[in-house]
Coordinates of C-alpha atoms in Angstrom, one line a residue:
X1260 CA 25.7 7.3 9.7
X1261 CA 28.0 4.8 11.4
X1262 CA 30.7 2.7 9.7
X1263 CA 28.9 -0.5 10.7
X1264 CA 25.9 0.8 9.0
X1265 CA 27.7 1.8 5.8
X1266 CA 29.2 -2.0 5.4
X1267 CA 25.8 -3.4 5.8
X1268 CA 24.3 -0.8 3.5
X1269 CA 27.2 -1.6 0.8
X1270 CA 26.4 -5.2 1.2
X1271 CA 22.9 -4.5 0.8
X1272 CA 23.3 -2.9 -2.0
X1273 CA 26.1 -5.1 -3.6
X1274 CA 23.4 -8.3 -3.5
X1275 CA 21.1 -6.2 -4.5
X1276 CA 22.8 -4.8 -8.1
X1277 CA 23.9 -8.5 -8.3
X1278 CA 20.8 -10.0 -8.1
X1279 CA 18.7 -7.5 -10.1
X1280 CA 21.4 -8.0 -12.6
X1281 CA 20.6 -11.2 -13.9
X1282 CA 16.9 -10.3 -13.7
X1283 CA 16.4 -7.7 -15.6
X1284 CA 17.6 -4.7 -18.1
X1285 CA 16.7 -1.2 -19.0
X1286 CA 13.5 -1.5 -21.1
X1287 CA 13.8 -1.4 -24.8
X1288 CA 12.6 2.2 -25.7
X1289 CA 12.9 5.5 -26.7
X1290 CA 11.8 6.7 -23.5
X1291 CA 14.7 8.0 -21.4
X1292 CA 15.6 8.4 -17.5
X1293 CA 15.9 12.2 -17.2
X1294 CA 17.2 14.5 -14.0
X1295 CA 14.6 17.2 -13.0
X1296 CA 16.0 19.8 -10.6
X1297 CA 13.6 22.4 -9.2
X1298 CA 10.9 20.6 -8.4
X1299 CA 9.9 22.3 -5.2
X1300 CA 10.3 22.5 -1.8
X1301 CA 13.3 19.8 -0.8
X1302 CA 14.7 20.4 2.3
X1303 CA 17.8 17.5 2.1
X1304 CA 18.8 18.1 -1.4
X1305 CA 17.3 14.9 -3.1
X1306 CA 17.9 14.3 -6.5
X1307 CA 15.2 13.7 -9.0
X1308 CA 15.2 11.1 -11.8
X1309 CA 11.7 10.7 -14.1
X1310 CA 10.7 7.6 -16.2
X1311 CA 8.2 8.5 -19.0
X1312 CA 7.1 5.7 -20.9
X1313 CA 5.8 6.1 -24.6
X1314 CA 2.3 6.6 -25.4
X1315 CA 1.1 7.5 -21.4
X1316 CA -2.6 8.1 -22.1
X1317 CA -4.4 10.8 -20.6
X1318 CA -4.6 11.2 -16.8
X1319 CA -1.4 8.4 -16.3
X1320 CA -1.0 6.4 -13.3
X1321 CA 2.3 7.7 -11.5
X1322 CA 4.6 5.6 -9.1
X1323 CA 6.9 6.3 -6.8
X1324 CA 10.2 3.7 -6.8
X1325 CA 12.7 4.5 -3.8
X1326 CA 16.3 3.0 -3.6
X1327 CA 18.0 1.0 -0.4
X1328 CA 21.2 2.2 1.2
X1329 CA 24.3 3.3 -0.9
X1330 CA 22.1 3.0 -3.9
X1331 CA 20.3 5.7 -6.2
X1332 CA 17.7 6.4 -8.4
X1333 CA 18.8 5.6 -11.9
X1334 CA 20.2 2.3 -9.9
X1335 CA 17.3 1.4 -8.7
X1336 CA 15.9 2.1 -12.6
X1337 CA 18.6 0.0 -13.9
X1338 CA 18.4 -2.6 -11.3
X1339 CA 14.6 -3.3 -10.9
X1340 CA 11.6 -4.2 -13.3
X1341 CA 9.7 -1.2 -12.9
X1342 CA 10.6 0.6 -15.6
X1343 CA 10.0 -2.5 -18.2
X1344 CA 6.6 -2.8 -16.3
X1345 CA 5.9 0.7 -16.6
X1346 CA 6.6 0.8 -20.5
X1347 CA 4.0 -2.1 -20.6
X1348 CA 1.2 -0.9 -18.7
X1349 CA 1.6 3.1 -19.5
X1350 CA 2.8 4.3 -15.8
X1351 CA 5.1 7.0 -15.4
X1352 CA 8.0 6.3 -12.6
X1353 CA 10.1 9.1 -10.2
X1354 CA 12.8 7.9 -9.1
X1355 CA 14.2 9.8 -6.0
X1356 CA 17.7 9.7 -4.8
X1357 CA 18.9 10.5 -1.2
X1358 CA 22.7 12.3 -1.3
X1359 CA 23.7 12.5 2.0
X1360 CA 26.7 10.0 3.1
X1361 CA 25.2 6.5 3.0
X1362 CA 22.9 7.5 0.6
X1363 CA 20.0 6.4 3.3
X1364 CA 16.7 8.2 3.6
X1365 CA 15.5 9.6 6.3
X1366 CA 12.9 7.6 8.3
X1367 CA 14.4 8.1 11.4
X1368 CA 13.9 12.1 12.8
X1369 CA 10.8 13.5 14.8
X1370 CA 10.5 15.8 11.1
X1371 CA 10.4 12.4 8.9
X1372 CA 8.0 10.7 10.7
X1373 CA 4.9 13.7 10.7
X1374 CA 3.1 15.2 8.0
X1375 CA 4.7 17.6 6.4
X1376 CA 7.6 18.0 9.3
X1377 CA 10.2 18.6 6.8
X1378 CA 13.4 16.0 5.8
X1379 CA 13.4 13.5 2.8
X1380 CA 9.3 12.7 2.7
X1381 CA 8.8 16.4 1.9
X1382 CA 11.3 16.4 -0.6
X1383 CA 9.4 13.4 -2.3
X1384 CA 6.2 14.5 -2.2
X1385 CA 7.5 17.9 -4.1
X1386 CA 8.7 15.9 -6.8
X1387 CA 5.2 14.1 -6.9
X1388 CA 3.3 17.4 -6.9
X1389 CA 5.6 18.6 -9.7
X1390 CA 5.0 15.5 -11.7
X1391 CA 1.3 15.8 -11.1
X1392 CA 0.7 19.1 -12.7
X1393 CA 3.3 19.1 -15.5
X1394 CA 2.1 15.6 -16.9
X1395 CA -2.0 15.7 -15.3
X1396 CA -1.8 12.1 -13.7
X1397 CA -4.5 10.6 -12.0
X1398 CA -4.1 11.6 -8.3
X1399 CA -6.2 8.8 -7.4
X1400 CA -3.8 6.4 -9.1
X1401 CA -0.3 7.2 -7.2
X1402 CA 1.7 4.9 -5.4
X1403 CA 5.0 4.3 -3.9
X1404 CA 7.2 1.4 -3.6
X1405 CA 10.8 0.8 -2.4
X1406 CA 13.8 -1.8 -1.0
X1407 CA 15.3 -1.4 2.5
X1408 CA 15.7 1.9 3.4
X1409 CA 13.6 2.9 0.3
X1410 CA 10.7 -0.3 1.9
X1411 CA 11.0 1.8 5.2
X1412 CA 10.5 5.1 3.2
X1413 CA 7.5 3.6 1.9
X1414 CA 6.0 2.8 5.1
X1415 CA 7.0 6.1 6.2
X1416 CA 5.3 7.8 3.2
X1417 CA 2.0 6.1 3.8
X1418 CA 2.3 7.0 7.3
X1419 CA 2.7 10.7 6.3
X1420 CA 0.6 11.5 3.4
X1421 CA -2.2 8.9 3.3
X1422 CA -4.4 11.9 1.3
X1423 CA -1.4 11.4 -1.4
X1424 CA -0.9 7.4 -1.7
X1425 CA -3.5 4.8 -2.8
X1426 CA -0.8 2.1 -1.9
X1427 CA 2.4 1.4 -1.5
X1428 CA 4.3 -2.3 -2.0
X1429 CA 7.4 -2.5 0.9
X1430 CA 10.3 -5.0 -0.2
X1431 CA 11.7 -5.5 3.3
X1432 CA 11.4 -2.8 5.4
X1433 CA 10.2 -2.1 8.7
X1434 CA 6.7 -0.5 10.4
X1435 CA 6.2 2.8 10.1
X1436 CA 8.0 5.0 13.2
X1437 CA 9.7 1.6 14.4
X1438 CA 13.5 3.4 13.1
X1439 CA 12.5 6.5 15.1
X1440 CA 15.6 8.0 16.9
X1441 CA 16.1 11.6 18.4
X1442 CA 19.6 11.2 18.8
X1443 CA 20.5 12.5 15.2
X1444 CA 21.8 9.3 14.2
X1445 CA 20.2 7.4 11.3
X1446 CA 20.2 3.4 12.2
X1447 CA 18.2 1.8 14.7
X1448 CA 19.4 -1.4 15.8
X1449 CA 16.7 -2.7 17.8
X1450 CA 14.3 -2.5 15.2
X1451 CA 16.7 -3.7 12.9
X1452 CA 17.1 -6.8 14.5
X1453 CA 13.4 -7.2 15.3
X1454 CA 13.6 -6.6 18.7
X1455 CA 10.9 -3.8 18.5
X1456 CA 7.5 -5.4 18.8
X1457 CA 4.1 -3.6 19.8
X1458 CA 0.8 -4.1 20.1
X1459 CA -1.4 -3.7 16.6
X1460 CA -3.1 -0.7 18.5
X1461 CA -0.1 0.7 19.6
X1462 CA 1.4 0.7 16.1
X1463 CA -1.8 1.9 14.5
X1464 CA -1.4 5.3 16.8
X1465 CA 1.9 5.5 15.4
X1466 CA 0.5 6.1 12.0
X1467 CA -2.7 7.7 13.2
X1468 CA -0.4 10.4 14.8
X1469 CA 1.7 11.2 12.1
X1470 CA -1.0 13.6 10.9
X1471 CA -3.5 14.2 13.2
X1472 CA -7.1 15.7 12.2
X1473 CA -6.7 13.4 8.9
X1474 CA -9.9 11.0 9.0
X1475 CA -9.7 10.1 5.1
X1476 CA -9.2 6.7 3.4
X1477 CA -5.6 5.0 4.4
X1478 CA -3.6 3.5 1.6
X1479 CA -3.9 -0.1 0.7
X1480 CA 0.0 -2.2 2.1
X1481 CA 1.6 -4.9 0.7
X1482 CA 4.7 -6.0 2.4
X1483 CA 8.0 -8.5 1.3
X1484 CA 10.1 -10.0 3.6
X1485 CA 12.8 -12.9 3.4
X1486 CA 12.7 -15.4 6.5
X1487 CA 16.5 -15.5 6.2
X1488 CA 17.0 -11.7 6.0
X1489 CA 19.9 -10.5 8.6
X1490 CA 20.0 -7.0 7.8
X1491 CA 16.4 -5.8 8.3
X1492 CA 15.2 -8.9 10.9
X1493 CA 12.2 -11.0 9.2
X1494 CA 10.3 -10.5 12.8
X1495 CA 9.6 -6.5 11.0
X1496 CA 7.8 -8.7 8.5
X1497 CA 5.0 -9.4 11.7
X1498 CA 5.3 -5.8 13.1
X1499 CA 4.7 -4.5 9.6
X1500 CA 1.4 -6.7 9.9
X1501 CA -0.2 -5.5 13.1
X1502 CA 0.2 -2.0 12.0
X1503 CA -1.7 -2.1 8.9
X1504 CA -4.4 -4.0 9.4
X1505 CA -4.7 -2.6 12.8
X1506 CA -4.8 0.9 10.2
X1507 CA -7.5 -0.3 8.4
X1508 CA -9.5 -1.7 11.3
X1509 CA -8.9 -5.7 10.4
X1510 CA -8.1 -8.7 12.2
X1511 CA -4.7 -10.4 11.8
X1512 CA -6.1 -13.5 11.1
X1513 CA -6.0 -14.0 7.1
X1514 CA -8.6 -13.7 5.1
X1515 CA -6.8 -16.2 2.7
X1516 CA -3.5 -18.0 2.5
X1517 CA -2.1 -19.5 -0.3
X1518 CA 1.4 -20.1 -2.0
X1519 CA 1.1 -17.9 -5.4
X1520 CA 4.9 -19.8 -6.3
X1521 CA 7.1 -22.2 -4.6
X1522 CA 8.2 -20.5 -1.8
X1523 CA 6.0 -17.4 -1.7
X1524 CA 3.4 -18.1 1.6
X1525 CA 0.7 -15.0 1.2
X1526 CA -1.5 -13.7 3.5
X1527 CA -4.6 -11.5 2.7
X1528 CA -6.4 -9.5 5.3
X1529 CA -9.9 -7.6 4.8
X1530 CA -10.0 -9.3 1.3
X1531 CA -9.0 -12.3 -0.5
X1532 CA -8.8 -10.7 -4.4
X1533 CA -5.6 -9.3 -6.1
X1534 CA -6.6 -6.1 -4.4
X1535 CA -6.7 -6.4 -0.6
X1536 CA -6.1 -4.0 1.7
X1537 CA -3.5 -5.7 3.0
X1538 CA -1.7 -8.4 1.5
X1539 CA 1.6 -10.0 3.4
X1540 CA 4.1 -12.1 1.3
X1541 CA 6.8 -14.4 3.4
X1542 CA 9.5 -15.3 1.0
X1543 CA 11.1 -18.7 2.5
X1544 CA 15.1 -19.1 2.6
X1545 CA 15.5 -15.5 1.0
X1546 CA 17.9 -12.7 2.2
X1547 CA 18.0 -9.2 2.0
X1548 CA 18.0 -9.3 -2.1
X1549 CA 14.3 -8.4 -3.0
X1550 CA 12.8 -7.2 -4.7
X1551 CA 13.6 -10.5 -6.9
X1552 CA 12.2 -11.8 -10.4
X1553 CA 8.5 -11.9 -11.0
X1554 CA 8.4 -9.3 -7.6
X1555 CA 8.0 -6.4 -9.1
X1556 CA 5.3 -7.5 -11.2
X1557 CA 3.0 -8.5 -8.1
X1558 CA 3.6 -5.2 -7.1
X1559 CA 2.4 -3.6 -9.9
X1560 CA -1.0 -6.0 -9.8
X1561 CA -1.3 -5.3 -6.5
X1562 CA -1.6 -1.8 -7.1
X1563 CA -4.3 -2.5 -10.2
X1564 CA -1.9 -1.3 -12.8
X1565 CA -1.9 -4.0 -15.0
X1566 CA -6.0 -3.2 -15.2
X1567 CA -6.0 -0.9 -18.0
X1568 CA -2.4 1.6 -16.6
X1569 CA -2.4 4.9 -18.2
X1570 CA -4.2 3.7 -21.9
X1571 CA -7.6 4.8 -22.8
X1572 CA -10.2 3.9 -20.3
X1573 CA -11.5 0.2 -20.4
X1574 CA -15.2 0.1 -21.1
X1575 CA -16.3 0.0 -17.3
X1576 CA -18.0 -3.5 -16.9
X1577 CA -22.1 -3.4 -16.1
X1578 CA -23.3 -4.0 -12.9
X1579 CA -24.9 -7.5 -12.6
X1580 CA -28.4 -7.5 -11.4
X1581 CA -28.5 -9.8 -8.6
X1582 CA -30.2 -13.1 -9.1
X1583 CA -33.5 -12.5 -7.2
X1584 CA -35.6 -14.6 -4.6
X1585 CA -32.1 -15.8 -3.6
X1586 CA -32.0 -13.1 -0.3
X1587 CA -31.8 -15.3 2.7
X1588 CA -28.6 -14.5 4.6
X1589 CA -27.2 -13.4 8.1
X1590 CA -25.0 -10.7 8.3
X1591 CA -21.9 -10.0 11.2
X1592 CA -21.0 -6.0 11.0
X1593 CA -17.9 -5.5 13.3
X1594 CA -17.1 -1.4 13.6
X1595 CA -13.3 0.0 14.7
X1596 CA -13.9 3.7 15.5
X1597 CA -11.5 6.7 16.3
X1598 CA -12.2 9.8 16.8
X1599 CA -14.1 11.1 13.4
X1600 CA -13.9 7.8 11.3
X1601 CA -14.4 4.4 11.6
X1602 CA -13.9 1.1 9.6
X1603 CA -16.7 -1.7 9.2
X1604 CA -16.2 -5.3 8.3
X1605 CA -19.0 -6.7 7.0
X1606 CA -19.2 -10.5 6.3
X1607 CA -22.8 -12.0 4.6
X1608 CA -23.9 -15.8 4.7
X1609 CA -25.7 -16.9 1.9
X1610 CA -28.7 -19.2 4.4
X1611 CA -30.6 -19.9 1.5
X1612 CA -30.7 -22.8 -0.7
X1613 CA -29.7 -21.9 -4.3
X1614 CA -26.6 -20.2 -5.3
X1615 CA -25.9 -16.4 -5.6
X1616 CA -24.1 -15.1 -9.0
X1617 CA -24.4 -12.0 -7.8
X1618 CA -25.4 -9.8 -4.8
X1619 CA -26.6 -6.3 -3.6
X1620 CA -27.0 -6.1 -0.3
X1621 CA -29.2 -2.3 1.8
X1622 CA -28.5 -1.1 4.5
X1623 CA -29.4 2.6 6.1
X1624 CA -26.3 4.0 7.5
X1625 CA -27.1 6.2 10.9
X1626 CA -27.0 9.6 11.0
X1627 CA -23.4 11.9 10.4
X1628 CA -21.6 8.8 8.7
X1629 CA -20.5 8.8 5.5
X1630 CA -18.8 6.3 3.4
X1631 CA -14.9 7.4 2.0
X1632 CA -13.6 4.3 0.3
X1633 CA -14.2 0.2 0.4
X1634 CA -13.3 -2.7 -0.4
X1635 CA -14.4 -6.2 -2.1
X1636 CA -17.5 -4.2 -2.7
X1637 CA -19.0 -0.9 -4.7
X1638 CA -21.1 1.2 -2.4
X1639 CA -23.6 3.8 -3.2
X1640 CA -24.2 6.2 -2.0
X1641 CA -21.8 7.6 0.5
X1642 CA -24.6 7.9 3.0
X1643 CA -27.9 7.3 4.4
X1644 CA -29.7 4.2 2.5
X1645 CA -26.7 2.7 0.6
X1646 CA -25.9 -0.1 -1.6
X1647 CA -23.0 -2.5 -1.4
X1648 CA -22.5 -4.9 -4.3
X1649 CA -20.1 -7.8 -5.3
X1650 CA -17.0 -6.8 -6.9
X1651 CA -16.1 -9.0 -10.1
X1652 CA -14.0 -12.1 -8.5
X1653 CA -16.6 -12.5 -5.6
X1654 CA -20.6 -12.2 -6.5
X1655 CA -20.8 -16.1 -6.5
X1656 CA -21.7 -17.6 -2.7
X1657 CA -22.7 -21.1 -2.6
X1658 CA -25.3 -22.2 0.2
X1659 CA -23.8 -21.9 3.4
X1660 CA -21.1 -19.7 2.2
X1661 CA -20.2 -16.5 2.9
X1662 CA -18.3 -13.2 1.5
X1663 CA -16.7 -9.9 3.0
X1664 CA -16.2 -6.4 2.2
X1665 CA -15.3 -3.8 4.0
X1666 CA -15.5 0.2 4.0
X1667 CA -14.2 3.4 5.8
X1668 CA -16.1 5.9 6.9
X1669 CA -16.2 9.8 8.8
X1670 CA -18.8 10.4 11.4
X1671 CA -19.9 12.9 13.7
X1672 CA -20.5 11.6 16.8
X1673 CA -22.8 9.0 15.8
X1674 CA -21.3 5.4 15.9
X1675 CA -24.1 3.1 15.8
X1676 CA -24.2 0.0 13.3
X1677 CA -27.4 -0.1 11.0
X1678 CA -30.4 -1.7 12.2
X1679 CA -31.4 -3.9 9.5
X1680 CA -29.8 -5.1 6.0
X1681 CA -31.8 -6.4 2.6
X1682 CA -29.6 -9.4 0.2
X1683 CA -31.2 -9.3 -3.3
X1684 CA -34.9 -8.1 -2.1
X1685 CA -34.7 -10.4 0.9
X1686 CA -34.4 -9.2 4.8
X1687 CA -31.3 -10.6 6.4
X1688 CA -30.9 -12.1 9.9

């Protein structure tokens, strides 16, 4: 690593620990931050620091927190609200640390940026496979989050092991691949100063080709990034945009916008609840200093672990029946396909004259497809005649109003859209 990029890295970090100072402490509890060494395979030497709150239930969430430059794990646990979030809702935390000069990750080499290639994301994923089988966490709960370097490692993560990650919560960082250098070195400055823009599609491929053959669900994103950030350019922030929702088949025009605190401007794509699969927040006047106060805690909803963490399982909530003779509606279906999979965005207009509470709405998927994940909707089954109904925060659609969902799906050569959908007993236009 340069000299230039170890000044910006210390100043990085120096805000940082600053910053994250007069936010927060260590947590109050017994539970302590603990080294684990032989964990796996870990190519680059990475340290391993765990976080196990008191009283984890059965099956925990797990989450993975990654430093910035010239920082390091227990840093980052001293320095950041995770660990006081994760005593709260029952998560348990790794906290990796890179040990090479610089104390950057790797998110730069051909090996970093491809499944299972080698470097720093196979080190990590060791020390999640370790933690998975000694404690029996919920593999459908695990997520990864991360300032700076440890943002970009995020991305990169994602990118890579999209069968490990449900999400992952960037605090300034850049798209996945947009570091990329074969030079050896580890900074690129044309993507740090957001001179590296693509198209959506183009920056979709990037993560598509990071592990070829995979056709499964892709993690959820939420990204971070100040407008006055001069380390990590806030044009990333844009970049970071097109390549997820381009990943998950969505437009880049919002869903929903809103200011969630003075300051904060969020954006929503494919989803306007807590959950989203892509949810963008643009932090006005703010530097390179995230995450921030309150931050962290987003985070942690955005990833659903403040619905019922790693407790005993909350008594699922009953499925509303939907209010009936209330089934007039017209339907848009908008399919992105690749080479075994697809996404569909589905909107529904409530035509009728009365108010839905709730809503169920059939279609027949065609042949070979199958449904692997959605969103802003539960649908059953995965194929043939299936079911998609409201989630909790949107079953009510006033007259003339309308509601979205979307889902992912494999197929086998077969990419035609259904031929007819049912609202509440009532065929749709």
């Amino acid at each position: 690593m340069n000299v230039r990029a170890r000044i910006v890295g210390a100043l990085i970090a120096a805000v940082t620990l600053i910053v994250a100072g007069l936010i927060t402490a260590p947590p109050a509890s017994s539970a302590q931050l603990t080294e684990v060494t032989g964990f796996g395979t870990n190519p680059t030497n990475l340290r391993m620091h765990l976080y196990v709150p008191d009283g984890v239930g059965t099956r925990p969430p797990l989450l993975v927190a990654v430093h910035y430059c010239t920082g390091s794990g227990p840093a980052f646990y001293s320095g950041t609200e995770f660990a006081s979030l994760a005593d709260r809702y029952k998560f348990i935390v790794i906290y990796p640390s890179a040990t090479r000069s610089g104390s950057c990750f790797d998110v730069s080499s051909p090996q970093a940026l491809r499944h299972d290639g080698g470097s720093d994301p196979v080190g990590i994923i060791s020390m999640v496979r370790y933690v998975q089988q000694r404690y029996s966490t919920d593999p459908d709960r695990t997520f990864v989050t991360g300032a700076s370097s440890g943002a970009m490692m995020t991305n990169v993560l994602l990118g890579d092991y999209p069968d490990v990650f449900k999400a992952g919560a960037a605090f300034a960082g850049v798209p996945f691949a947009c570091f990329a250098t074969t030079d050896g070195s580890m900074w690129n400055s044309a993507c740090a100063n957001g001179q590296v823009s693509k198209t959506p599609q183009q920056w979709g491929d990037l993560v598509r080709g990071a592990y070829p053959g995979y056709s499964g669900p892709r993690p959820r994103m939420q990204v971070w990034h100040g407008t006055a950030d001069t380390t990590l350019q806030y044009p990333n922030f844009q970049e970071e945009i097109k390549q997820w929702t381009n990943v998950h088949g969505l437009s880049q025009t919002p869903s929903s916008t809103d200011q969630p605190q003075s300051g904060w401007n969020r954006t929503r794509y494919g989803g306007t609840g807590t959950t989203a699969p892509v949810e963008a927040i643009s932090l006005q006047g703010v530097g390179h200093n995230v995450p921030m106060s309150g931050m962290a805690a987003a985070a942690i909803a955005f990833f659903g672990l403040d619905q019922g963490g790693g407790g005993p399982t909350p008594t699922p909530t009953p499925t509303p029946t939907p209010t009936p003779g209330t089934g007039a509606c017209r339907v848009t279906y908008t399919m992105n396909t690749w080479n075994t999979g697809f996404t569909a965005a589905v909107t529904l207009t409530n035509t009728g004259t009365s108010q839905l509470t709730s809503w169920a709405l059939i279609f027949t998927l065609p042949a070979g497809q199958s449904v692997t994940s959605a969103w802003n909707a539960t649908i059953s089954p995965a194929s043939g005649q299936v079911t998609a109904r409201n989630v909790s925060y949107n079953g009510t659609v006033a007259p003339g109003a309308s509601a979205s969902f979307g889902f992912q799906a494999t197929h086998t050569g077969n990419t035609s859209k259904p031929s007819a959908f049912t609202l509440n007993g009532a065929t749709c236009t």
